Short mmCIF file of C-alpha atoms in Angstrom, two decimals:
data_model
loop_
_atom_site.label_atom_id
_atom_site.label_comp_id
_atom_site.label_asym_id
_atom_site.label_seq_id
_atom_site.Cartn_x
_atom_site.Cartn_y
_atom_site.Cartn_z
CA MET A 26 4.89 1.56 63.99
CA SER A 27 1.54 2.24 65.25
CA ASN A 28 1.43 6.19 66.96
CA VAL A 29 -0.47 6.22 70.73
CA ASN A 30 -3.94 5.53 68.59
CA GLY A 31 -3.28 2.44 67.64
CA GLN A 32 -3.10 4.31 64.28
CA MET A 33 -0.35 4.21 61.08
CA PRO A 34 1.70 6.96 61.58
CA PRO A 35 2.11 10.00 58.52
CA GLU A 36 3.99 8.66 54.97
CA PRO A 37 6.99 11.23 55.49
CA ILE A 38 7.26 12.84 52.06
CA ILE A 39 11.36 12.63 51.50
CA ALA A 40 12.87 9.08 53.05
CA MET A 41 16.48 8.80 51.32
CA ARG A 42 18.45 6.17 53.04
CA GLY A 43 22.49 5.19 52.56
CA VAL A 44 21.80 6.91 49.30
CA VAL A 45 25.74 7.48 47.38
CA LYS A 46 25.78 8.90 43.67
CA GLN A 47 28.72 8.84 41.84
CA TYR A 48 30.02 10.01 38.47
CA GLU A 49 32.09 9.76 36.16
CA THR A 50 34.61 11.88 35.85
CA ALA A 51 37.72 12.59 32.79
CA ALA A 52 39.66 11.56 36.56
CA GLY A 53 38.28 8.54 37.46
CA PRO A 54 35.38 8.24 39.59
CA TYR A 55 34.32 11.21 41.73
CA THR A 56 32.01 10.35 44.77
CA ALA A 57 28.84 13.51 45.79
CA LEU A 58 27.08 11.78 48.11
CA ARG A 59 28.57 9.49 50.08
CA GLY A 60 25.76 7.41 52.68
CA ILE A 61 22.10 10.43 52.75
CA ASP A 62 20.08 9.20 55.30
CA LEU A 63 17.65 12.10 54.87
CA VAL A 64 13.75 11.01 56.15
CA VAL A 65 11.59 15.36 55.97
CA GLY A 66 7.77 14.46 57.30
CA ARG A 67 4.81 16.46 55.90
CA GLY A 68 4.51 20.46 56.52
CA GLU A 69 8.38 20.70 57.47
CA PHE A 70 10.46 24.22 56.21
CA VAL A 71 14.05 21.75 55.71
CA ALA A 72 16.88 24.43 54.84
CA ILE A 73 19.78 22.95 53.55
CA VAL A 74 23.08 24.18 53.28
CA GLY A 75 26.66 23.97 52.99
CA LYS A 76 29.92 25.74 50.94
CA SER A 77 29.92 25.27 47.24
CA GLY A 78 30.47 21.39 45.73
CA SER A 79 29.57 20.30 49.46
CA GLY A 80 26.38 17.88 47.08
CA LYS A 81 23.78 20.46 48.20
CA SER A 82 23.06 20.30 44.69
CA THR A 83 23.16 16.84 44.12
CA LEU A 84 20.82 16.31 46.73
CA ILE A 85 18.27 18.47 45.98
CA ASN A 86 18.85 16.31 42.26
CA MET A 87 18.21 13.64 43.77
CA ILE A 88 15.01 14.22 44.73
CA THR A 89 13.52 15.87 42.10
CA GLY A 90 14.62 13.14 40.34
CA ILE A 91 16.91 15.08 37.93
CA ASP A 92 18.89 12.55 39.06
CA ARG A 93 19.53 9.17 40.01
CA PRO A 94 21.42 7.32 42.33
CA THR A 95 24.45 4.95 41.96
CA ALA A 96 23.11 3.09 45.53
CA GLY A 97 19.89 3.36 47.87
CA THR A 98 16.88 4.38 47.66
CA VAL A 99 14.86 8.30 47.22
CA ARG A 100 11.24 8.08 48.24
CA VAL A 101 9.48 11.65 47.65
CA ALA A 102 5.40 11.68 47.58
CA GLY A 103 4.95 8.42 47.90
CA ALA A 104 7.09 7.23 44.74
CA ASP A 105 10.03 4.67 44.30
CA LEU A 106 12.03 7.84 42.69
CA GLU A 107 14.93 5.19 41.13
CA ARG A 108 12.17 2.56 40.10
CA LEU A 109 10.09 5.58 37.25
CA ASP A 110 11.32 6.04 33.52
CA GLU A 111 11.59 9.37 32.31
CA GLY A 112 8.12 9.30 31.38
CA GLN A 113 6.50 8.32 35.06
CA LEU A 114 9.08 10.99 36.24
CA ALA A 115 7.45 13.13 34.19
CA THR A 116 3.99 13.02 34.65
CA TRP A 117 5.64 12.36 39.00
CA ARG A 118 6.99 16.10 39.23
CA GLY A 119 3.93 17.97 38.25
CA ARG A 120 1.26 16.53 40.54
CA ASN A 121 4.02 16.42 43.58
CA LEU A 122 6.90 18.46 43.08
CA GLY A 123 6.94 22.31 42.65
CA ILE A 124 10.67 23.44 41.93
CA ILE A 125 11.34 27.05 42.08
CA PHE A 126 16.09 27.77 40.93
CA GLN A 127 18.11 31.20 41.51
CA PHE A 128 17.69 31.80 38.46
CA PHE A 129 13.98 32.55 37.60
CA GLN A 130 14.21 30.41 34.28
CA LEU A 131 10.79 32.49 33.17
CA LEU A 132 10.22 32.04 29.30
CA PRO A 133 11.33 35.04 28.23
CA THR A 134 8.61 35.46 25.33
CA LEU A 135 5.61 34.67 27.28
CA THR A 136 3.86 36.60 29.58
CA VAL A 137 3.65 36.52 33.64
CA ALA A 138 0.46 34.45 33.15
CA GLU A 139 1.42 32.16 30.86
CA ASN A 140 4.27 31.31 33.25
CA VAL A 141 2.12 29.87 35.48
CA MET A 142 0.18 28.36 33.29
CA LEU A 143 2.59 26.42 31.99
CA PRO A 144 2.84 23.64 34.62
CA MET A 145 -1.01 23.07 34.70
CA ASP A 146 -0.33 22.90 30.50
CA PHE A 147 1.99 20.00 31.19
CA ALA A 148 -0.13 18.24 33.41
CA ASN A 149 -3.25 18.96 30.97
CA LEU A 150 -4.96 20.00 33.99
CA ALA A 151 -8.30 21.50 33.95
CA THR A 152 -9.47 24.21 30.73
CA ALA A 153 -8.16 26.73 29.84
CA ARG A 154 -9.95 29.27 31.22
CA GLU A 155 -9.69 27.35 34.50
CA ARG A 156 -6.12 27.45 33.94
CA GLU A 157 -6.33 31.18 33.70
CA ALA A 158 -8.27 32.14 36.20
CA ARG A 159 -5.49 30.58 38.36
CA ALA A 160 -2.76 31.29 36.81
CA ARG A 161 -3.90 35.36 37.31
CA ALA A 162 -4.91 34.13 40.77
CA LEU A 163 -2.48 32.97 41.77
CA LEU A 164 -0.21 35.85 41.05
CA GLU A 165 -2.63 38.32 42.66
CA ARG A 166 -1.28 36.07 45.89
CA MET A 167 1.61 37.03 44.86
CA GLU A 168 1.06 40.70 44.55
CA LEU A 169 1.75 40.64 41.20
CA GLY A 170 -1.91 41.01 39.35
CA GLU A 171 -0.99 44.08 37.32
CA HIS A 172 2.02 42.61 36.04
CA ALA A 173 0.11 39.05 34.72
CA ASN A 174 0.35 40.59 31.42
CA LYS A 175 3.64 41.82 31.05
CA LEU A 176 6.70 40.34 29.94
CA PRO A 177 9.43 38.59 32.85
CA ALA A 178 11.82 41.17 31.29
CA ALA A 179 10.19 44.58 32.40
CA LEU A 180 9.75 43.30 36.32
CA SER A 181 12.12 42.93 39.24
CA GLY A 182 14.32 40.49 40.05
CA GLY A 183 12.34 39.81 42.92
CA GLN A 184 8.65 40.46 41.36
CA GLN A 185 10.17 37.45 38.61
CA GLN A 186 11.40 35.30 41.56
CA ARG A 187 7.41 35.59 42.97
CA VAL A 188 6.31 34.95 40.17
CA ALA A 189 8.82 31.55 39.97
CA ILE A 190 7.30 30.90 43.08
CA ALA A 191 3.70 31.57 41.60
CA ARG A 192 4.10 28.94 38.94
CA ALA A 193 6.14 26.58 41.65
CA LEU A 194 1.75 26.22 42.87
CA ALA A 195 0.64 26.47 40.02
CA ASN A 196 -0.76 22.51 40.02
CA ASP A 197 -1.20 23.33 43.80
CA PRO A 198 1.52 20.34 44.73
CA PRO A 199 2.64 19.02 48.46
CA LEU A 200 5.93 19.92 48.87
CA LEU A 201 8.23 23.06 47.09
CA VAL A 202 11.62 22.86 46.79
CA ALA A 203 14.07 25.93 46.42
CA ASP A 204 17.08 26.53 45.19
CA GLU A 205 19.66 29.59 46.78
CA PRO A 206 15.89 31.32 46.05
CA THR A 207 16.46 34.18 47.58
CA GLY A 208 21.10 34.17 46.63
CA ASN A 209 20.32 37.15 43.90
CA LEU A 210 17.63 39.07 45.58
CA ASP A 211 18.18 41.42 48.76
CA SER A 212 18.00 40.99 52.03
CA ARG A 213 14.27 42.53 51.75
CA THR A 214 13.88 41.43 48.75
CA ALA A 215 15.01 37.78 50.64
CA ALA A 216 13.64 37.82 53.32
CA ALA A 217 9.77 38.95 52.01
CA ILE A 218 10.69 35.63 49.99
CA PHE A 219 11.26 33.58 52.84
CA HIS A 220 8.21 35.00 55.03
CA LEU A 221 5.96 34.01 51.77
CA PHE A 222 7.87 30.34 52.05
CA GLU A 223 6.93 30.22 55.92
CA GLU A 224 3.09 31.27 55.04
CA LEU A 225 2.88 28.44 52.38
CA VAL A 226 3.95 25.63 54.90
CA ALA A 227 1.56 26.57 57.38
CA GLN A 228 -0.81 25.85 54.93
CA GLY A 229 0.47 22.01 55.24
CA THR A 230 3.29 22.49 52.13
CA THR A 231 6.47 21.30 52.91
CA VAL A 232 9.59 23.51 51.40
CA VAL A 233 12.81 22.05 51.49
CA MET A 234 15.04 25.30 50.59
CA VAL A 235 19.39 25.74 49.46
CA THR A 236 20.85 28.51 50.51
CA HIS A 237 24.02 30.17 51.69
CA ASP A 238 22.43 32.12 54.22
CA ASN A 239 23.17 31.06 57.44
CA ASP A 240 20.71 33.16 59.08
CA LEU A 241 17.98 32.18 56.86
CA ALA A 242 18.44 29.08 57.12
CA ARG A 243 18.43 29.27 61.21
CA ARG A 244 14.45 30.78 60.93
CA ALA A 245 13.64 27.60 59.14
CA GLY A 246 11.81 24.65 60.98
CA ARG A 247 15.00 22.50 60.36
CA ALA A 248 19.04 23.23 58.74
CA VAL A 249 20.72 19.97 57.99
CA THR A 250 24.10 21.18 56.80
CA VAL A 251 25.73 18.82 53.90
CA ALA A 252 29.88 18.15 53.57
CA ASP A 253 32.05 16.52 50.90
CA GLY A 254 28.51 14.63 50.22
CA GLN A 255 27.42 13.71 53.55
CA ILE A 256 24.99 15.92 56.13
CA VAL A 257 27.17 16.22 59.05
CA ALA A 258 24.90 18.79 61.30
CA ALA A 259 21.36 18.91 62.05
CA LEU A 260 19.39 22.08 63.96
CA GLY A 261 16.50 21.84 65.21
CA VAL A 262 13.81 18.51 65.91
CA PRO A 263 11.30 17.45 62.27
CA THR A 264 7.80 18.86 62.47
CA PRO A 265 5.23 16.39 64.28
CA VAL A 266 3.35 14.83 61.80
CA THR A 267 -0.63 15.51 62.82
#
C-alpha cells in the first residue's frame, strides 16, 4: 500500500506474524508463544513487560534469532530469520543487531576497550587501529573513556552495563535489543541507562527493551504486555516512520 505521495512506506524493522513456539518437555509439549503478531517500525522505542514465565524471553529469542519459531514468520531488519542457517544468522546479527544482557556478559580477562572491540573483530570490520579508535570513541560517549584499559571487575555495575551498551553499538546496528538491562542496577543508574536509550532512539536507533519496571515501560514510546505466551495489551502507538 502506497502513502499519499505514491511511495511505498518503509518496511518495519520487526514483523512477527502468527508466531508459535512449542518445546518438548518431560511432561509433554509446552507452548511458550501462542500466535504472536508484533510489528515495530524503525526508530521506535518499545518496552516488553510481563511476569516471569509469560514468554518475554522467548519473544526476544525470536527477534534475535537465538531460537526459531515452531510456526509463523519472523522478519527482522530485512531478513526472514527462519530461513537463515547458523552461519547466515551470525553474519546477520553482526550487521544488524546489538544485544544487551541483564548480567552484562563482559569477558573478564579482556580490557573494557577490548570487550567493545569484539563485535567489530567478529564481523571483520575496519582495521585494528580503526576498531580501537571506535571502541574508545564509544567509551567516551558513555563517559567511560578513562576506564578503557581496565578490566571489567574494576568497574561498578552501572559502568559495566554502559560498557555492554558500547559493545552493542560497536557495529552501529539499526536495532538494539535489551533484556532486563536495568534489572541489577539501582534506580538512579537505571534511569540514566533509560535516558541513554532515549537518546539513541532520537538518533534513529530502534530499541526493544524487556523490563519488569512498569514505570520505565510507561516512559517508552510503546509498552507491550505479554501473558501466557500472548500479547494482551499494548499502550502507546507506533512511531510514524518517515
